[in-house]
XYZ file of C-alpha atoms in Angstrom:
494
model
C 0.000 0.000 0.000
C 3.241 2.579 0.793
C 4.054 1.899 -2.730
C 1.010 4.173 -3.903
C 2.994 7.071 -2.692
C 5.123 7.184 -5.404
C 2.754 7.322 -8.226
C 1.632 10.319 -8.274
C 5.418 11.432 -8.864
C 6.301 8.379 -11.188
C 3.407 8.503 -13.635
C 3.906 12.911 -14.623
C 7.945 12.050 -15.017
C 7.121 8.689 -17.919
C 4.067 10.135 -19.925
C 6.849 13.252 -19.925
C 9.699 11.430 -21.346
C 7.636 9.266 -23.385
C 5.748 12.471 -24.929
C 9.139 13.963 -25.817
C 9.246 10.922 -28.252
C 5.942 11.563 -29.933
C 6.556 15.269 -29.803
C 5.869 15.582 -34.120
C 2.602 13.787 -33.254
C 0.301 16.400 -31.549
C -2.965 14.864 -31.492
C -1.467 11.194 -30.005
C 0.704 13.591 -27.055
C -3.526 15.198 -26.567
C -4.746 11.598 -26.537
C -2.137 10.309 -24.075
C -1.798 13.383 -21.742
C -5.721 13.022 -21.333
C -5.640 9.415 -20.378
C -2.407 10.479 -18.238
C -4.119 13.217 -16.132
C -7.313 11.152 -15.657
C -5.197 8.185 -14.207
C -3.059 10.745 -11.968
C -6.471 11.764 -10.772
C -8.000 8.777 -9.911
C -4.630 7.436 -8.189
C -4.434 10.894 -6.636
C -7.618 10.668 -4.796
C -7.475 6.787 -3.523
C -4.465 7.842 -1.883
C -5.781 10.942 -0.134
C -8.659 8.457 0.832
C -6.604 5.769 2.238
C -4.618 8.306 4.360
C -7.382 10.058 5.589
C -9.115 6.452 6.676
C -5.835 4.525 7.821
C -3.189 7.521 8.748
C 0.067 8.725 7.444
C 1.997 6.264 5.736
C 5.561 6.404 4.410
C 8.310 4.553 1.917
C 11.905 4.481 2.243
C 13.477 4.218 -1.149
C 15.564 1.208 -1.902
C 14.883 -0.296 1.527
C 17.584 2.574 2.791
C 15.535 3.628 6.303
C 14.698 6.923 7.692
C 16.875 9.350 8.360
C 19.400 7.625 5.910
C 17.671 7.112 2.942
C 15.477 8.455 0.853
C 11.872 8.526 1.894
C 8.320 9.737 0.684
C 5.344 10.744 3.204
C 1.854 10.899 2.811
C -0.466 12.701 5.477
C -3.559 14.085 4.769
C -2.373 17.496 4.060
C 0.639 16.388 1.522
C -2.261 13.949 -0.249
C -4.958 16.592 -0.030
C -2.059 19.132 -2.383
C -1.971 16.117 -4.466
C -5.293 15.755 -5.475
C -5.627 19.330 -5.719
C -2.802 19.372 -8.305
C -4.047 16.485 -9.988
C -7.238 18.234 -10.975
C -5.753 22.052 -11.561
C -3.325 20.030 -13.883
C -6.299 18.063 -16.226
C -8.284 21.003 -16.134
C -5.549 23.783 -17.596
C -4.252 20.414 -19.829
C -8.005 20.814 -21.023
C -8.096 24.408 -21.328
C -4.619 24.090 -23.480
C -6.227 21.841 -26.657
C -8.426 24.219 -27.989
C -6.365 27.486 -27.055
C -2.510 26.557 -27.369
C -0.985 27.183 -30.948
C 0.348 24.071 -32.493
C 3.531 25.222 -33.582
C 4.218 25.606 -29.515
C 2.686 22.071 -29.023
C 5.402 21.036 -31.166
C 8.247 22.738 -28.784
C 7.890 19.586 -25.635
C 4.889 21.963 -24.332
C 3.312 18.582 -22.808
C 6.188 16.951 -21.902
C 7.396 20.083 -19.318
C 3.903 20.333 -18.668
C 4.084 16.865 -17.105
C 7.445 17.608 -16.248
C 6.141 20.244 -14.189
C 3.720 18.497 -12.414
C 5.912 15.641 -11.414
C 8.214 18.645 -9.152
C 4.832 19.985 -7.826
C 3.974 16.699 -6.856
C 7.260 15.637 -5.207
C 7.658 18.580 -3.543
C 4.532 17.987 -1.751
C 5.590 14.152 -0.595
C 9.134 14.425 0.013
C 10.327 13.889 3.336
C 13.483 15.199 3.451
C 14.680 18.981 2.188
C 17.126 17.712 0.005
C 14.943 16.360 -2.426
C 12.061 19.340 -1.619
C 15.462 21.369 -3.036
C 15.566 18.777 -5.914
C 11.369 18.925 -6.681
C 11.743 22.352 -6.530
C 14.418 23.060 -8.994
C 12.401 19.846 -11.646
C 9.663 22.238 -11.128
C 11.162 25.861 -11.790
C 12.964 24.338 -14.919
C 9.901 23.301 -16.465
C 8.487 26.515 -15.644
C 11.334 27.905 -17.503
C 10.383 26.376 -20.316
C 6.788 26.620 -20.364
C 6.923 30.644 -19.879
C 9.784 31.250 -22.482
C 7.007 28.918 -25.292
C 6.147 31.141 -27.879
C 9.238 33.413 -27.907
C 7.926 37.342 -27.837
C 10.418 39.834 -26.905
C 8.024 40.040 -23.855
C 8.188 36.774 -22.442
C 12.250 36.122 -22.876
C 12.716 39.380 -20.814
C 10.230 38.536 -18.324
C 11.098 34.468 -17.904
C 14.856 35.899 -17.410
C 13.838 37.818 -14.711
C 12.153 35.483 -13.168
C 15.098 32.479 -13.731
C 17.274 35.211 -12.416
C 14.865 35.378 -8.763
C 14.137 31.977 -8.712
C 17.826 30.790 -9.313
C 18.780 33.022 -6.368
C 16.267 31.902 -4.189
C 16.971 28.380 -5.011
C 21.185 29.334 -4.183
C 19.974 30.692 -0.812
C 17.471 27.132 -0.097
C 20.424 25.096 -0.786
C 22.617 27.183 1.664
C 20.312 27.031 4.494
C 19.733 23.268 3.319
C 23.516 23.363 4.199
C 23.124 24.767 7.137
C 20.899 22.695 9.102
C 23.025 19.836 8.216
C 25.610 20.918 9.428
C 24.037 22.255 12.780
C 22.185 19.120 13.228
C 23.716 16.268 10.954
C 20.386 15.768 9.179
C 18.342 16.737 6.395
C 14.793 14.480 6.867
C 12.690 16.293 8.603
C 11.146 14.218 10.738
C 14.619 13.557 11.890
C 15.072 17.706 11.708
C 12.093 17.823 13.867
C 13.435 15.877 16.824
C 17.340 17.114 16.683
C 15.998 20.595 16.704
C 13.752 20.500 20.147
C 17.126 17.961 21.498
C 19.426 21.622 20.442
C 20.018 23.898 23.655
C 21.194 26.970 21.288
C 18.372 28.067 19.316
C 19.992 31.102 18.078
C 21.495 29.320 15.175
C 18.377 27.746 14.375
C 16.239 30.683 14.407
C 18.721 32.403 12.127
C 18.241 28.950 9.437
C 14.383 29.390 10.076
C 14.560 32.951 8.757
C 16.990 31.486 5.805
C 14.435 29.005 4.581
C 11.890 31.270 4.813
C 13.060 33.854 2.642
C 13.961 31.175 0.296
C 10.018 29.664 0.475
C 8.906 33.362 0.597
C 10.256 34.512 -2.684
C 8.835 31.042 -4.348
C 5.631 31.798 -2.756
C 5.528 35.805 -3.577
C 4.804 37.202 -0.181
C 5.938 40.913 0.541
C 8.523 42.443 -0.056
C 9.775 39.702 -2.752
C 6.484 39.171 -4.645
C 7.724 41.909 -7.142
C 8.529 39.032 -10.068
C 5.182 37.505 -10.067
C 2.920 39.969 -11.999
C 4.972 40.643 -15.072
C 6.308 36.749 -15.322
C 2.529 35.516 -15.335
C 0.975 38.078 -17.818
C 3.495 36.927 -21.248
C 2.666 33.208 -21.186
C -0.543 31.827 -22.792
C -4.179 31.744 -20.239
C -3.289 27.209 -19.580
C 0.079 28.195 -18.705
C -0.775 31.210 -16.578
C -3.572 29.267 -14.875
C -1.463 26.383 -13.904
C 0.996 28.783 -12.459
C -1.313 30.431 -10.724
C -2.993 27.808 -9.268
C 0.075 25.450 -8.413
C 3.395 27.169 -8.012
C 3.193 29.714 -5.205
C 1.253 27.230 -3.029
C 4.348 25.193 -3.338
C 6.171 27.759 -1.796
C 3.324 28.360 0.695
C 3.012 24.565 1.326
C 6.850 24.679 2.346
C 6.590 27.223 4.902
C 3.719 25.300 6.462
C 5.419 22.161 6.206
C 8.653 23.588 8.162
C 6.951 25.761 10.373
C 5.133 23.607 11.650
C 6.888 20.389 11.910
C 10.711 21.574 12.899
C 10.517 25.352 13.575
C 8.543 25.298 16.424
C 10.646 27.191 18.458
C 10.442 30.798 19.173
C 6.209 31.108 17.831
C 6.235 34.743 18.807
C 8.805 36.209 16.923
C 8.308 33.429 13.865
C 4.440 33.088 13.972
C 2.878 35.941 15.550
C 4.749 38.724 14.952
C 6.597 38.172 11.555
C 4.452 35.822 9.406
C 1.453 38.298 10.642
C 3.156 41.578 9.883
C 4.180 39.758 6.364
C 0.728 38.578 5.798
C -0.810 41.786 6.116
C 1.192 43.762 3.895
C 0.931 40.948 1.115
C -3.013 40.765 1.200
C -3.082 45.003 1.300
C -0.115 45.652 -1.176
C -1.461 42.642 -3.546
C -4.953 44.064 -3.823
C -4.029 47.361 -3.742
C -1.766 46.619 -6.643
C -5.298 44.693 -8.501
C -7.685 47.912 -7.741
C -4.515 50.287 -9.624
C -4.577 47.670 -12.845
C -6.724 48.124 -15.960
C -5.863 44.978 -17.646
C -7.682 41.304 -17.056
C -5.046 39.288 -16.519
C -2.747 41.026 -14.470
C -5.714 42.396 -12.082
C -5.653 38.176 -11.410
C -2.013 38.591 -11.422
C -2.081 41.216 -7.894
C -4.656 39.105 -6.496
C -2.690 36.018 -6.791
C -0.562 38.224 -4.409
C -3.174 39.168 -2.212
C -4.447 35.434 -1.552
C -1.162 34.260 -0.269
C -1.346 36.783 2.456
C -4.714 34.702 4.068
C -2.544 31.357 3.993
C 0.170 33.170 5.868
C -2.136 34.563 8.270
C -3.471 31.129 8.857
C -0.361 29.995 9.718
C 0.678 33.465 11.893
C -2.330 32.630 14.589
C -1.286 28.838 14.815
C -4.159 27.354 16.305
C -6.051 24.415 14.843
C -9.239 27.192 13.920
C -6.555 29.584 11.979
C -4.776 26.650 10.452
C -7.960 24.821 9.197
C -9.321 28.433 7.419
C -5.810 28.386 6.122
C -5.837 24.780 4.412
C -9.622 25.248 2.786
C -8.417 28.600 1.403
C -5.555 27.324 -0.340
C -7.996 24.530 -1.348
C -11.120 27.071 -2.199
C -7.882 29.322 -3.903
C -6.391 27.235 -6.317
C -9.565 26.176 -7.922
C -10.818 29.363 -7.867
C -7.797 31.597 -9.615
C -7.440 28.616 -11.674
C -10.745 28.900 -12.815
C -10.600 32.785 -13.177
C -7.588 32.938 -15.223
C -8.992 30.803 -17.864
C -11.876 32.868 -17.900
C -9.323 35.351 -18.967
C -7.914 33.456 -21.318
C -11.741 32.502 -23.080
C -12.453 36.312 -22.599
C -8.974 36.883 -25.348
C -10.067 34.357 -27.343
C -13.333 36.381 -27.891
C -11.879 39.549 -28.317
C -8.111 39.400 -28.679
C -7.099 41.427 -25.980
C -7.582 41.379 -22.112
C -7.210 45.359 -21.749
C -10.839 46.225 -19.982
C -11.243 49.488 -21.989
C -10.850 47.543 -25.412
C -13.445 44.994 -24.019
C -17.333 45.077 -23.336
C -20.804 43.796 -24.108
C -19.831 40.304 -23.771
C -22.926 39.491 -21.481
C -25.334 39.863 -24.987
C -23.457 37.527 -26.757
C -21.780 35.325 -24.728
C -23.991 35.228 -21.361
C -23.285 32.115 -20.116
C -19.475 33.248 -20.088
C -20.524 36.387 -18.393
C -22.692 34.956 -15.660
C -20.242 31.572 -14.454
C -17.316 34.278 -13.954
C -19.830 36.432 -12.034
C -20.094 33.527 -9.799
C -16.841 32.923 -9.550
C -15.474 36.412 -8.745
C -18.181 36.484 -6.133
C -16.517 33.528 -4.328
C -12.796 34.820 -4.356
C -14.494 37.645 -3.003
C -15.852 35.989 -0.126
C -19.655 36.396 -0.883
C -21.753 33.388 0.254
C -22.593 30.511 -0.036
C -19.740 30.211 -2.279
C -16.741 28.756 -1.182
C -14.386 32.092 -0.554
C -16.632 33.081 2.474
C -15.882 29.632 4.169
C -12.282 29.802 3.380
C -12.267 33.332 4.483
C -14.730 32.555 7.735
C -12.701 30.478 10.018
C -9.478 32.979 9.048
C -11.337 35.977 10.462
C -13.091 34.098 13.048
C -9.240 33.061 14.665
C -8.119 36.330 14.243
C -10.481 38.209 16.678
C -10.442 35.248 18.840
C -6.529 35.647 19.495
C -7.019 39.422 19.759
C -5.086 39.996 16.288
C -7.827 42.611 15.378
C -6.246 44.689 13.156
C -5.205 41.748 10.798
C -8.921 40.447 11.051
C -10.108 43.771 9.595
C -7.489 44.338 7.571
C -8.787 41.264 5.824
C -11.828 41.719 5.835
C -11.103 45.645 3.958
C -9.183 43.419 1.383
C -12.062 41.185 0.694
C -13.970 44.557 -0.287
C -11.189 45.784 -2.298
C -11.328 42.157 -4.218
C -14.763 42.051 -3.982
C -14.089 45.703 -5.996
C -11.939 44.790 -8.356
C -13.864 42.158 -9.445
C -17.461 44.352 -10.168
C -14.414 46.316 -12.445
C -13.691 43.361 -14.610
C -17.288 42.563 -15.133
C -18.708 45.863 -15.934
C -15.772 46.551 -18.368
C -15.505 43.542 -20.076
C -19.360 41.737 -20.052
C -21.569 44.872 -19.206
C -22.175 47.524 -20.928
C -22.191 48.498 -25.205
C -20.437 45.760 -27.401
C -17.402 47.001 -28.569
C -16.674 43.227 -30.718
C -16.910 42.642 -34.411
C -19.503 40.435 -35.700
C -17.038 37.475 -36.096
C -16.339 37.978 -32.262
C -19.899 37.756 -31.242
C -20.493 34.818 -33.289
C -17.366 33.128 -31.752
C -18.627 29.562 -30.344
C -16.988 29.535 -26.837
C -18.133 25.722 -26.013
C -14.582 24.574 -26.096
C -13.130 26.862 -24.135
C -15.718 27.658 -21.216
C -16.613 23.332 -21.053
C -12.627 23.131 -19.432
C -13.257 25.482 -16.857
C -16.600 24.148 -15.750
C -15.698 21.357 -13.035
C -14.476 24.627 -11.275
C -17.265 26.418 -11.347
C -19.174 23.134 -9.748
C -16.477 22.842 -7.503
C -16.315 25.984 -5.816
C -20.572 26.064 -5.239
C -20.229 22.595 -3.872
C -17.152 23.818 -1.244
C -19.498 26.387 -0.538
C -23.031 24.218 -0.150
C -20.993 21.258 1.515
C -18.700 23.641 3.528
C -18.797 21.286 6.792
C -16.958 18.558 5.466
C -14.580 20.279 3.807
C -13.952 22.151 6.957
C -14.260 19.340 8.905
C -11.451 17.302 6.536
C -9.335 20.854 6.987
C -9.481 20.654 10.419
C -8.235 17.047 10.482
C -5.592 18.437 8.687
C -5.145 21.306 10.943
C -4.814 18.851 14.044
C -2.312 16.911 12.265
C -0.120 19.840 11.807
C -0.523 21.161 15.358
C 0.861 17.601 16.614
C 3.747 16.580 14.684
C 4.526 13.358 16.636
C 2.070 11.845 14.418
C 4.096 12.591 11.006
C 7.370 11.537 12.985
C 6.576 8.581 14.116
C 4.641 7.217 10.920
C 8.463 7.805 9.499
C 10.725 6.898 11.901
C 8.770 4.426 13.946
C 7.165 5.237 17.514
């Protein structure tokens, strides 16, 4: 049964080599990344059921044991990111046949895109940072790749800068990586977690903690070093943008849970309450703020991809099993959601060509269906009920006031207005109002490109109408996190 771990991590990395052999064949690579995603699925979500019923399990590779080999973990939250990325992935894979140029099929698209997935995927089940280093860097290459696709003067210059970023955040991982092995002769971290509390200097520790945080931070875009995200994700095509969006900062975001929770432990009120709070805040505030000031579809998402991180780092600053819980259905409730919103951006450009608001408008007359499903879903990364932003969103708030962190409470709940803002902009400019397309836009058949982003839409009303047992599965999650003996004993043995 530990053997299912690796799948989800095995199957991406084959169907990506093999599709680099049938790369002149574009409709077999459709055919067998379809069957490909639907398989990671299914795989994805037995797994994430079998943890949930019979607990964290664990696999040391090659029979080398914990903390000396290599070894994969599966709790609920690491099989929960999983299935999460498994659908993100078949839905943008979707969105990508009807909208992505042929001539870029041709360049290994699929094969990076699977590429991709297999570093989001280990990077979630790893149990040791070495090989979250390695997952990481599988994962930033094929993002690489997939940004620079299509070759406009726009996207080289902004995929260097963001190679340049993410190459120096990967430099400063692998030193702290360095580090901790060298304070504590370890790099599992289940093995981390116990030499850490055994250490009777923290200093050193503390000053690795910050290390590894920076180095998650810039990954994840939280303030100050969120700066590359905006640019980077406007150049590359709506399936690309989407999958970005909805995967690769929550990697980062993921790894500062994982390691904040499980080995830096120590020292909660200058690493919890005071500086992931502080950090949180000015990400959700700056990231809106940065929305409101855009008049362009895609990178008003962009700033609010910002914006969102900054309620899954507040979920983590409070640290209770309330806070925490919010924290894991927003990510959840988040990457469906800007998933789903981006490739409404990327329909909306197939329609009209552009994705500037003031060359847009009218689109509810011809297109209403298009009009009235992204209504919905602005309305639930807004927060509005009964959607599923507002449950996400809920417990957050809820956690704050009950710690007595008011200001960050109503600090998010002025950002939710500003969203909720920003959102009302996009839909009066670019479905309301006089029709500004030609006749061959209006008469443009949109089936193809709205049917991908559909499951999302059902998705997010469902969180929303079956919000307790999502919450209550979060706050399983939650409880795991809070007691760590459970993930340290399922790998090295009580």
């Amino acid at each position: 049964m530990n053997n299912l771990i690796m799948l989800p991590v095995i199957i991406p990395f084959f169907v990506g080599a093999l599709l680099i052999i049938l790369v002149r064949k574009p409709i077999l690579q459709r055919i067998v990344s379809t069957l490909a995603m639907l398989v990671q699925l299914i795989v994805s979500i037995y797994l994430a059921v079998t943890v949930y019923l019979n607990g964290t399990i664990s696999i040391a590779i090659g029979g080398w044991q914990a903390p000396f080999g290599i070894v994969f973990v599966g709790d609920t939250l690491a099989t929960f990111m999983v299935v999460l990325s498994s659908i993100i992935g078949f839905v943008c894979l979707w969105f990508s046949f009807p909208t992505m140029h042929i001539e870029r099929e041709k360049f290994y698209f699929y094969s990076f895109y699977f590429f991709l997935i297999t570093g989001v995927n280990g990077s979630f089940l790893t149990g040791d940072l070495f090989n979250l280093f390695v997952f990481f860097e599988v994962m930033l290459l094929s993002s690489y790749a997939l940004m620079v696709i299509g070759g406009s003067k726009f996207q080289l210059r902004e995929t260097f800068k963001y190679a340049v970023i993410n190459v120096f955040s990967s430099m400063l991982l692998l030193t702290a990586i360095a580090f901790i092995y060298t304070i504590t002769g370890t790099v599992n971290m289940a093995h981390l977690a116990q030499r850490v509390t055994e250490l009777e200097q923290t200093g050193p520790i503390l000053v690795v903690s910050i290390l590894f945080f920076i180095a998650f931070a810039i990954k994840g875009a939280i303030f100050p070093l969120y700066f590359w995200l905006p640019q980077s994700y406007y150049g590359p095509p709506a399936a690309v943008t989407a999958l970005f969006g909805g995967l690769l900062t929550k990697v980062g975001v993921y790894a500062i849970i994982r390691v904040f929770s499980l080995i830096f432990i120590h020292e909660q009120d200058f690493t919890h309450q005071s500086l992931m709070l502080i950090l949180a805040g000015f990400t959700m505030l700056l990231g809106v703020l940065g929305a409101v000031a855009q008049f362009d579809f895609k990178k008003i998402l962009a700033f609010h991809i910002i914006s969102q991180i900054g309620y899954m780092l507040m979920g983590l600053g409070l640290f209770t099993a309330t806070a925490l819980a919010g924290a894991i259905f927003f990510i959840a409730h988040n990457m469906i959601v800007k998933t789903g919103l981006i490739l409404y951006a990327g329909a909306t450009e197939k329609v009209t060509g552009t994705t500037d608001l003031s060359k847009m408008g009218g689109l509810l007359k011809s297109h209403p269906f298009l009009g009235w499903s992204f209504f919905v879903m602005g309305l639930s990364i807004a927060g509005i009920p009964p959607l599923s932003g507002f449950f996400g969103k809920y417990p957050l708030i809820l956690a704050a006031f009950t710690e007595g962190s008011f200001f960050i409470g109503f600090l998010g709940l002025f950002v939710g207005i500003l969203t909720l803002f920003s959102m009302i902009k996009i839909f009066l400019n670019v479905f309301w109002g006089p029709e500004k397309q030609t006749n061959k836009q209006q008469e443009y058949s949109i089936g193809k490109v709205i049917t991908p982003i559909a499951p999302l839409l059902v998705i997010t009303c469902l969180m929303g109408l079956f919000a307790e047992p999502v919450y209550t599965y979060s706050l399983v999650i939650a409880n795991e996190l809070l007691n760590p003996s459970l993930y340290i004993d399922a790998v090295l043995g009580e």
